[in-house]
Amino acid sequence: DSLPAQTHGHLGLEIGWTIAPTILLVLLAVITVPAIFANAQPPGADAIRVRAIGHQWWFEFRYPELGVTTANELHVPLGRDIEILLESDDVIHSFWVPQLRGKMDMVPGRVNRVVIRPEETGTFFGQCAEFCGTAHALMKFTVVVEEPGAFETWVALQTADRAPPQSALAEQGEALLTSAGCIACHTIRGTVAQGVIGPDLTHVGGRAHIASAVLDNTPENLVRWLRDPQEVKPENKMVLPRSLGADEIESLVAYLQGLK
């Protein structure tokens, strides 16, 4: 065969594949730049401020102006600015609720800020989006967006001390929680439990999930968690001082489920 025709570039193609990406980038800039400036605006004067603190491997939420501390379940009212101050207690985590806001890192020694303004009620799932160790994939949380009246009711409940045990079995569970050493890590307001290493359990029975939103909050799942926390979330920092018997776990479940 004869030598094929030799070409050294195609002016039309080269102009086309230069102009097309340029147009695409301009369109993206027109859409993105105003959104960046809008997201950087300070929250409204009536904004609710929340400190979101990342731990290996759970989220702590503190409402400093409302006197509320909870874990893995962020409640916010509909149609109101929520300023979330992002912190970390150990390594770099990332706060991500895909349906409400993009990712933002939680960096030790630094406070980052995001503002959300929920526009519909519902429960929205979040996830740590920065690899932070063995149980990174199991570091989840939920954002519960509710009507303002329902939110105020929730706040009033959360600021109250723990509900007293409603049965003899629950009373045994409260005594066991103290004697077994759980109070070294957990707070239950209205009792001697004032630990700050693990989640605040004052109203744990009223939460929809346990173990950082890995398990639904049911008696069966709570039994599973208390029997072997490492089986549910490997290398998590909840280390039982000793193996608990079935009767002891039953009493603890009765007590914790009553903390609403």
XYZ file of C-alpha atoms in Angstrom:
260
model
C 0.000 0.000 0.000
C 1.037 3.528 -0.566
C 1.978 5.839 2.287
C -1.213 7.221 3.932
C -1.915 10.931 3.751
C 0.022 12.726 6.440
C -1.760 15.207 8.735
C -0.226 17.496 11.296
C -3.240 18.744 13.253
C -6.818 19.726 12.511
C -7.481 23.402 13.040
C -11.271 23.030 13.358
C -11.073 20.249 15.929
C -8.436 22.055 17.948
C -10.510 25.229 18.061
C -13.622 23.205 18.946
C -12.099 21.281 21.849
C -10.640 24.515 23.208
C -13.840 26.561 22.970
C -16.240 23.868 24.284
C -14.491 23.372 27.675
C -14.111 27.147 28.003
C -17.856 27.616 27.567
C -18.525 24.805 30.047
C -16.222 26.352 32.669
C -17.848 29.765 32.246
C -21.305 28.234 32.748
C -20.115 26.398 35.876
C -18.582 29.612 37.209
C -21.826 31.536 36.658
C -23.691 28.903 38.685
C -21.037 28.272 41.345
C -19.584 31.662 42.271
C -22.881 33.214 43.490
C -23.570 30.042 45.516
C -20.131 30.272 47.148
C -20.774 33.862 48.233
C -24.303 32.980 49.400
C -22.975 30.132 51.546
C -20.391 32.457 53.074
C -23.041 34.859 54.341
C -23.389 35.059 58.142
C -26.500 33.419 59.637
C -29.564 35.414 60.592
C -29.867 37.081 63.973
C -32.241 34.341 65.189
C -29.929 31.513 64.155
C -29.525 28.494 66.404
C -25.889 27.654 67.122
C -24.720 24.091 67.505
C -21.277 22.776 68.333
C -20.740 19.556 66.383
C -17.783 17.643 67.816
C -16.353 14.615 66.048
C -15.085 11.692 68.123
C -13.821 8.287 67.071
C -16.490 7.216 66.067
C -19.553 9.273 66.983
C -20.899 12.821 66.783
C -21.619 15.020 69.788
C -24.033 17.932 69.399
C -24.121 20.758 71.932
C -26.564 23.673 71.823
C -24.722 26.180 74.068
C -27.527 28.748 74.121
C -30.231 26.156 74.815
C -28.389 24.045 77.379
C -28.818 20.833 75.391
C -26.244 18.092 74.749
C -27.037 15.035 72.666
C -25.322 12.494 70.442
C -25.672 11.375 66.827
C -29.115 12.971 66.430
C -29.230 16.660 65.514
C -32.677 18.250 65.878
C -33.342 21.556 64.072
C -36.459 23.630 63.362
C -37.858 24.173 59.892
C -37.160 27.469 58.112
C -34.541 28.844 60.503
C -30.783 29.325 60.073
C -28.656 26.753 61.905
C -25.019 27.730 62.426
C -22.972 24.582 62.993
C -19.496 25.001 64.481
C -17.420 21.997 63.479
C -14.742 20.690 65.851
C -12.830 17.461 66.440
C -11.742 15.807 69.648
C -9.096 13.563 68.070
C -8.434 13.193 64.319
C -9.813 14.834 61.184
C -13.472 13.982 60.574
C -15.902 15.436 58.042
C -19.508 16.574 58.485
C -21.682 15.610 55.526
C -25.453 15.555 55.130
C -25.896 15.159 51.348
C -29.502 16.389 51.291
C -28.764 19.509 53.340
C -25.197 20.656 52.773
C -21.842 19.773 51.222
C -18.925 18.329 53.158
C -16.873 20.303 55.657
C -13.909 18.951 57.591
C -13.758 18.814 61.380
C -10.112 19.560 62.193
C -8.476 19.242 65.631
C -7.603 22.662 67.035
C -9.732 24.524 64.489
C -13.375 25.563 64.288
C -14.994 25.449 60.842
C -18.489 26.772 60.226
C -21.415 25.791 58.039
C -24.899 27.270 57.915
C -27.966 25.319 56.879
C -31.559 26.460 56.528
C -33.842 23.410 56.260
C -36.746 23.828 53.854
C -38.650 20.595 54.502
C -39.297 18.372 57.489
C -37.942 14.856 57.712
C -35.009 12.778 58.879
C -31.825 13.139 56.855
C -28.859 10.818 57.202
C -25.311 12.101 57.586
C -21.925 10.453 57.497
C -18.330 11.206 58.374
C -16.724 11.723 54.964
C -13.047 11.777 55.977
C -11.312 8.473 56.733
C -10.720 8.525 60.476
C -9.839 4.974 61.461
C -11.184 1.442 61.652
C -14.854 2.292 62.241
C -14.977 5.285 59.892
C -17.744 3.752 57.756
C -19.826 3.247 60.916
C -19.648 6.895 62.011
C -23.120 8.065 61.048
C -25.721 10.491 62.383
C -29.157 11.873 61.570
C -30.579 15.371 61.239
C -34.215 15.625 62.302
C -35.941 18.658 60.796
C -39.238 19.384 62.533
C -41.830 22.098 62.903
C -40.828 24.917 65.316
C -43.361 23.824 67.936
C -42.111 20.238 67.900
C -38.536 21.486 68.175
C -39.374 23.598 71.238
C -41.004 20.556 72.832
C -37.880 18.514 72.126
C -35.655 21.203 73.679
C -37.795 21.312 76.826
C -37.500 17.530 77.147
C -33.742 17.523 76.576
C -33.059 20.140 79.253
C -34.845 18.065 81.905
C -33.012 15.592 84.142
C -33.323 11.879 83.502
C -36.670 10.196 83.968
C -36.711 8.124 87.209
C -36.830 4.321 86.816
C -40.355 3.042 86.290
C -39.830 -0.548 87.411
C -37.811 -2.614 89.841
C -35.837 -4.010 86.903
C -34.982 -0.494 85.728
C -33.899 0.432 89.264
C -31.519 -2.517 89.199
C -30.184 -1.258 85.886
C -29.514 2.210 87.296
C -27.629 0.724 90.265
C -25.649 -1.551 87.935
C -24.740 1.335 85.660
C -23.068 2.958 88.668
C -21.388 -0.133 90.094
C -20.149 -1.397 86.716
C -18.223 1.828 86.103
C -20.312 3.224 83.227
C -20.449 6.582 85.032
C -16.751 7.097 84.293
C -17.581 7.743 80.633
C -21.236 8.780 80.440
C -23.412 11.573 81.798
C -26.964 11.006 82.988
C -28.216 14.266 84.458
C -29.934 13.866 87.795
C -27.610 11.022 88.818
C -23.984 10.684 89.895
C -23.044 9.805 86.300
C -21.053 12.785 85.022
C -18.546 11.243 82.583
C -17.697 13.135 79.392
C -15.745 10.548 77.394
C -18.774 8.891 75.811
C -22.198 10.139 74.686
C -24.611 11.822 77.092
C -27.241 9.172 77.912
C -29.745 11.363 79.782
C -32.400 10.843 77.096
C -30.924 7.957 75.114
C -34.217 6.028 75.219
C -35.868 8.711 73.101
C -33.363 8.526 70.248
C -34.208 6.665 67.072
C -30.799 4.998 66.783
C -27.871 3.831 68.892
C -24.173 3.172 68.178
C -23.852 6.332 66.059
C -26.929 5.581 63.944
C -25.658 2.096 63.062
C -28.506 0.295 64.861
C -32.165 1.135 65.391
C -32.878 1.846 69.050
C -34.696 -1.357 69.957
C -34.311 -3.573 73.055
C -32.852 -6.337 70.888
C -30.200 -4.068 69.387
C -29.373 -2.578 72.769
C -28.797 -6.097 74.099
C -26.494 -6.777 71.154
C -24.565 -3.571 71.809
C -24.134 -4.199 75.539
C -23.176 -7.829 74.998
C -20.259 -6.977 72.686
C -19.747 -3.369 71.504
C -16.690 -4.411 69.489
C -18.781 -6.788 67.393
C -21.008 -3.896 66.314
C -18.274 -1.297 65.871
C -14.705 -2.679 65.872
C -12.156 -0.790 68.007
C -14.709 1.667 69.389
C -13.749 3.090 72.779
C -16.569 1.527 74.781
C -14.725 -1.126 76.769
C -16.829 -2.985 79.323
C -15.048 -3.389 82.687
C -16.254 -6.992 82.748
C -18.513 -9.356 80.869
C -22.150 -8.728 81.741
C -24.586 -11.543 82.420
C -27.894 -11.862 80.589
C -29.848 -10.694 83.657
C -27.593 -7.664 84.074
C -27.974 -6.690 80.429
C -31.751 -7.059 80.730
C -31.823 -4.621 83.660
C -29.581 -2.118 81.862
C -31.804 -2.268 78.772
C -34.899 -1.665 80.898
C -33.247 1.367 82.466
C -31.765 2.876 79.291
C -34.961 2.392 77.303
C -36.803 4.375 79.972
C -34.518 7.410 79.605
C -36.756 9.353 77.247
